[in-house]
Coordinates of C-alpha atoms in Angstrom, one line a residue:
Chain N
M1 CA -45.0 59.3 50.9
N2 CA -41.9 58.5 53.0
T3 CA -40.2 55.2 52.1
P4 CA -37.1 54.0 53.9
R5 CA -33.9 54.1 51.8
V6 CA -32.5 50.6 51.5
R7 CA -28.8 50.3 50.4
I8 CA -26.1 47.7 50.4
S9 CA -23.5 48.5 53.1
P10 CA -20.0 49.5 52.2
A11 CA -18.8 46.6 54.2
A12 CA -20.7 44.1 52.1
L13 CA -19.4 45.8 48.9
G14 CA -15.9 45.4 50.3
V15 CA -16.4 41.8 51.1
I16 CA -17.7 41.2 47.6
L17 CA -14.6 42.9 46.2
V18 CA -12.3 40.8 48.3
L19 CA -14.1 37.6 47.3
L20 CA -13.7 38.6 43.6
V21 CA -10.0 39.0 44.0
I22 CA -9.9 35.6 45.7
Q23 CA -11.9 34.1 42.7
L24 CA -9.5 35.7 40.2
Y25 CA -6.4 34.2 42.0
L26 CA -8.2 30.8 42.3
F27 CA -9.1 30.8 38.6
E28 CA -5.6 31.7 37.6
T29 CA -4.1 29.0 39.8
V30 CA -6.5 26.4 38.6
L31 CA -5.9 27.2 35.0
G32 CA -2.2 26.9 35.5
A33 CA -2.6 23.5 37.3
V34 CA -4.8 22.2 34.4
L35 CA -2.3 23.4 31.8
D36 CA 0.2 21.4 33.8
G37 CA -1.9 18.3 33.6
Q38 CA -3.0 18.4 37.2
R39 CA -6.8 18.0 36.9
S40 CA -7.1 16.6 40.4
V41 CA -7.6 20.2 41.8
L42 CA -10.7 20.9 39.8
P43 CA -13.4 19.4 42.0
G44 CA -12.1 21.1 45.2
A45 CA -11.5 24.4 43.4
F46 CA -15.0 24.3 41.9
F47 CA -16.8 23.8 45.2
V48 CA -14.6 26.5 46.8
S49 CA -15.5 28.9 44.0
L50 CA -19.1 27.9 44.2
A51 CA -19.2 28.7 48.0
L52 CA -17.5 32.2 47.3
T53 CA -20.0 32.9 44.6
A54 CA -22.9 32.0 46.9
I55 CA -21.6 34.3 49.5
S56 CA -21.1 37.1 46.9
L57 CA -24.7 36.7 45.5
F58 CA -26.2 36.6 49.0
L59 CA -24.4 39.9 49.9
A60 CA -25.2 41.6 46.6
F61 CA -28.9 40.7 46.7
R62 CA -29.8 40.5 50.3
S63 CA -27.4 42.5 52.4
T64 CA -28.9 45.9 53.1
V65 CA -28.7 48.9 55.5
E66 CA -31.5 51.3 56.0
H67 CA -30.8 55.0 56.1
G68 CA -34.2 56.2 57.3
P69 CA -37.1 57.7 55.4
K70 CA -36.4 59.4 52.0
E71 CA -37.1 63.1 51.8
Chain A
M1 CA -23.5 76.3 32.4
T2 CA -22.7 73.4 30.1
T3 CA -19.1 71.9 30.5
W4 CA -16.8 71.7 27.5
W5 CA -16.9 67.9 27.4
R6 CA -20.7 67.8 27.6
R7 CA -20.8 70.1 24.5
A8 CA -18.1 67.9 22.7
F9 CA -20.0 64.6 23.6
P10 CA -23.7 65.5 23.7
L11 CA -24.8 62.1 25.0
E12 CA -28.0 62.0 26.9
L13 CA -28.6 58.8 28.6
A14 CA -31.6 58.4 30.9
E15 CA -29.8 56.3 33.4
E16 CA -26.5 58.2 33.2
G17 CA -25.0 58.8 36.6
H18 CA -27.4 56.3 38.4
F19 CA -25.2 53.2 38.6
S20 CA -25.9 52.4 42.2
R21 CA -23.6 50.6 44.8
R22 CA -26.1 47.7 44.7
E23 CA -25.8 47.3 40.9
F24 CA -22.1 47.4 41.1
A25 CA -22.3 44.7 43.9
R26 CA -24.5 42.6 41.7
F27 CA -22.2 43.0 38.7
L28 CA -19.2 41.8 40.8
A29 CA -21.3 38.9 42.0
V30 CA -22.2 37.8 38.5
V31 CA -18.5 38.1 37.6
S32 CA -17.6 35.9 40.5
A33 CA -20.3 33.4 39.2
G34 CA -18.5 33.6 35.8
F35 CA -15.2 32.3 37.4
T36 CA -17.1 29.5 39.0
A37 CA -18.7 28.6 35.7
G38 CA -15.2 28.6 34.1
I39 CA -13.8 26.2 36.6
G40 CA -16.8 24.1 36.3
Y41 CA -16.4 23.9 32.6
L42 CA -12.7 22.9 32.9
W43 CA -13.9 20.2 35.4
W44 CA -16.6 19.0 33.0
R45 CA -14.4 19.1 29.9
K46 CA -12.6 15.7 30.0
K47 CA -10.3 16.6 27.1
P48 CA -7.2 18.5 28.0
L49 CA -6.9 22.0 26.8
E50 CA -5.0 22.8 23.6
G51 CA -1.2 22.8 24.5
A52 CA -1.8 21.4 28.0
S53 CA 0.1 18.5 29.5
D54 CA -1.6 15.1 29.5
P55 CA 0.6 12.6 31.4
E56 CA -2.5 10.3 31.8
A57 CA -2.3 9.5 28.1
G58 CA 0.9 7.5 28.5
P59 CA -0.2 3.9 28.2
K60 CA -2.3 4.6 25.1
E61 CA 0.3 6.3 22.9
L62 CA 2.6 5.0 20.3
P63 CA 6.4 5.3 21.0
V64 CA 8.2 7.6 18.4
A65 CA 11.7 6.6 17.1
L66 CA 14.2 9.5 17.5
G67 CA 17.3 8.1 15.9
L68 CA 20.5 6.8 17.4
A69 CA 21.5 8.1 20.8
A70 CA 25.2 8.3 19.8
D71 CA 24.3 10.8 17.0
L72 CA 23.5 13.5 19.5
Q73 CA 26.6 15.1 21.1
P74 CA 26.5 17.2 24.4
G75 CA 25.0 20.6 23.5
Q76 CA 23.1 19.4 20.3
S77 CA 19.5 19.1 19.9
R78 CA 17.0 17.6 17.5
L79 CA 13.3 18.4 16.8
F80 CA 10.6 15.9 16.5
K81 CA 6.8 15.4 16.5
F82 CA 5.4 13.2 19.3
R83 CA 1.6 12.7 19.6
D84 CA 0.6 14.4 16.3
A85 CA 1.8 16.8 13.6
H86 CA 1.3 19.8 15.9
D87 CA 3.0 18.4 18.9
A88 CA 6.5 19.8 18.5
C89 CA 9.2 18.5 20.9
I90 CA 12.9 18.9 21.3
L91 CA 15.4 16.2 22.1
L92 CA 18.7 17.3 23.6
R93 CA 21.9 16.0 25.2
T94 CA 22.8 18.1 28.2
P95 CA 26.4 19.1 28.9
K96 CA 26.5 16.3 31.4
G97 CA 25.8 13.8 28.5
E98 CA 22.2 13.0 29.5
L99 CA 19.4 12.7 26.9
R100 CA 16.3 14.9 27.7
A101 CA 13.2 15.6 25.7
Y102 CA 10.7 18.4 26.2
R103 CA 7.6 19.7 24.5
Q104 CA 8.7 22.9 22.6
T105 CA 5.7 25.0 23.8
C106 CA 6.9 27.6 26.3
T107 CA 4.8 27.8 29.5
H108 CA 4.5 31.5 29.3
L109 CA 2.7 32.2 26.0
G110 CA 3.2 29.1 24.0
C111 CA 6.2 30.2 21.6
A112 CA 8.6 27.4 20.5
V113 CA 11.7 27.0 22.7
R114 CA 15.1 26.2 21.3
Y115 CA 18.2 24.8 22.7
A116 CA 21.1 27.3 22.7
E117 CA 24.2 27.9 24.9
E118 CA 23.4 25.0 27.2
R119 CA 19.8 26.1 28.1
L120 CA 16.4 26.2 26.5
E121 CA 15.4 29.6 25.3
C122 CA 12.1 31.1 24.4
P123 CA 12.9 33.8 21.8
C124 CA 9.6 35.6 22.2
H125 CA 9.9 37.1 25.7
R126 CA 13.5 35.9 26.6
G127 CA 12.5 33.1 28.8
F128 CA 15.1 30.5 29.7
F129 CA 14.7 27.0 31.1
E130 CA 17.5 24.8 32.5
P131 CA 18.0 21.6 30.4
D132 CA 18.1 19.0 33.2
R133 CA 14.4 19.2 34.3
G134 CA 13.0 22.0 32.2
F135 CA 12.6 24.4 35.2
P136 CA 12.3 28.1 34.3
V137 CA 15.4 30.0 35.3
Q138 CA 14.9 33.5 33.9
G139 CA 12.3 35.6 32.2
P140 CA 8.5 35.5 32.4
P141 CA 7.8 31.7 32.4
S142 CA 6.9 30.4 35.9
R143 CA 6.1 26.8 35.2
P144 CA 8.4 24.0 33.9
L145 CA 8.3 22.6 30.4
A146 CA 6.4 19.4 29.8
A147 CA 9.0 16.6 29.8
I148 CA 8.8 13.7 27.5
A149 CA 9.8 10.2 28.8
L150 CA 12.6 8.5 26.8
E151 CA 13.8 5.0 26.4
V152 CA 17.2 3.9 25.0
R153 CA 16.8 0.5 23.5
P154 CA 19.5 -2.1 23.3
D155 CA 20.2 -1.2 19.6
G156 CA 21.2 2.3 20.7
T157 CA 18.0 4.0 19.4
V158 CA 16.1 6.6 21.5
W159 CA 12.3 6.4 21.7
A160 CA 9.9 8.9 23.1
V161 CA 7.4 6.8 25.0
G162 CA 5.2 9.1 26.9
E163 CA 4.9 12.3 28.9
L164 CA 6.3 12.8 32.4
P165 CA 4.0 14.3 35.1
K166 CA 5.1 17.8 36.1
P167 CA 6.3 18.5 39.5
T168 CA 3.4 18.8 42.1
L169 CA 3.2 19.7 45.8
E170 CA 3.9 16.1 46.5
T171 CA 7.3 16.5 44.9
L172 CA 8.5 19.4 46.9
D173 CA 12.1 18.2 47.0
R174 CA 12.3 18.6 43.2
R175 CA 10.8 22.1 43.4
A176 CA 13.4 23.0 46.1
A177 CA 16.1 21.9 43.8
C178 CA 14.9 24.4 41.2
P179 CA 17.7 26.8 40.2
R180 CA 15.5 29.8 40.3
E181 CA 14.4 29.1 43.8
K182 CA 18.0 28.5 44.8
T183 CA 19.0 31.8 43.3
E184 CA 16.3 33.6 45.2
V185 CA 17.4 31.9 48.4
T186 CA 20.9 32.9 48.2
A187 CA 20.2 36.4 47.1

């Protein structure tokens, strides 16, 4: 039986990688700020991080590209 | 024909070689969620991290007597404990004659800094801080030392009375006066 091959697109994977790099930088910055006693950045950083994670999860689980029927 | 490494490591995993692009993307997304959880934990945790600055504790803490101000000559320093037995700090008199106190914890990896040759030095990784504001001037540290607020009372004694807030984006003028940044600009 022929079934379409469904894969995540390279572009989506690239976006997820970029978002992860941003997350890493954000986490490092937030940790430095917290160690300096500046906790006021935490709410904003959390919601930004949450938004980036939501985008990453959406791309990882929903973004697909069809390559036609499988042999 | 079997390759040499396959003979050396005869592992047979059923899913070997089938780590798909989608699985990799999901792994990355979960790691991303981990970072979010980490930031959320820092937000949820009200207590400061160990070794972190806590300027908000100021009004609640007890002043600590550090001796007579006149006993400390320019270039000299004295160690003391502030909030508890583990809170090591250093009191020093700068070459200009001003008293300054900092937490001894290096902002790089937490080694104890010492005052030598008119600057604060972290011996672990050769990091140096200038004594006037605690800004890093050389080596791996990138953040200033936590400064302790001092009070000289009429009888000539010095007291540690709290922790000063570290420079933030709102105090850019102080950041601009950082010797390291000046050096970079002139270079």
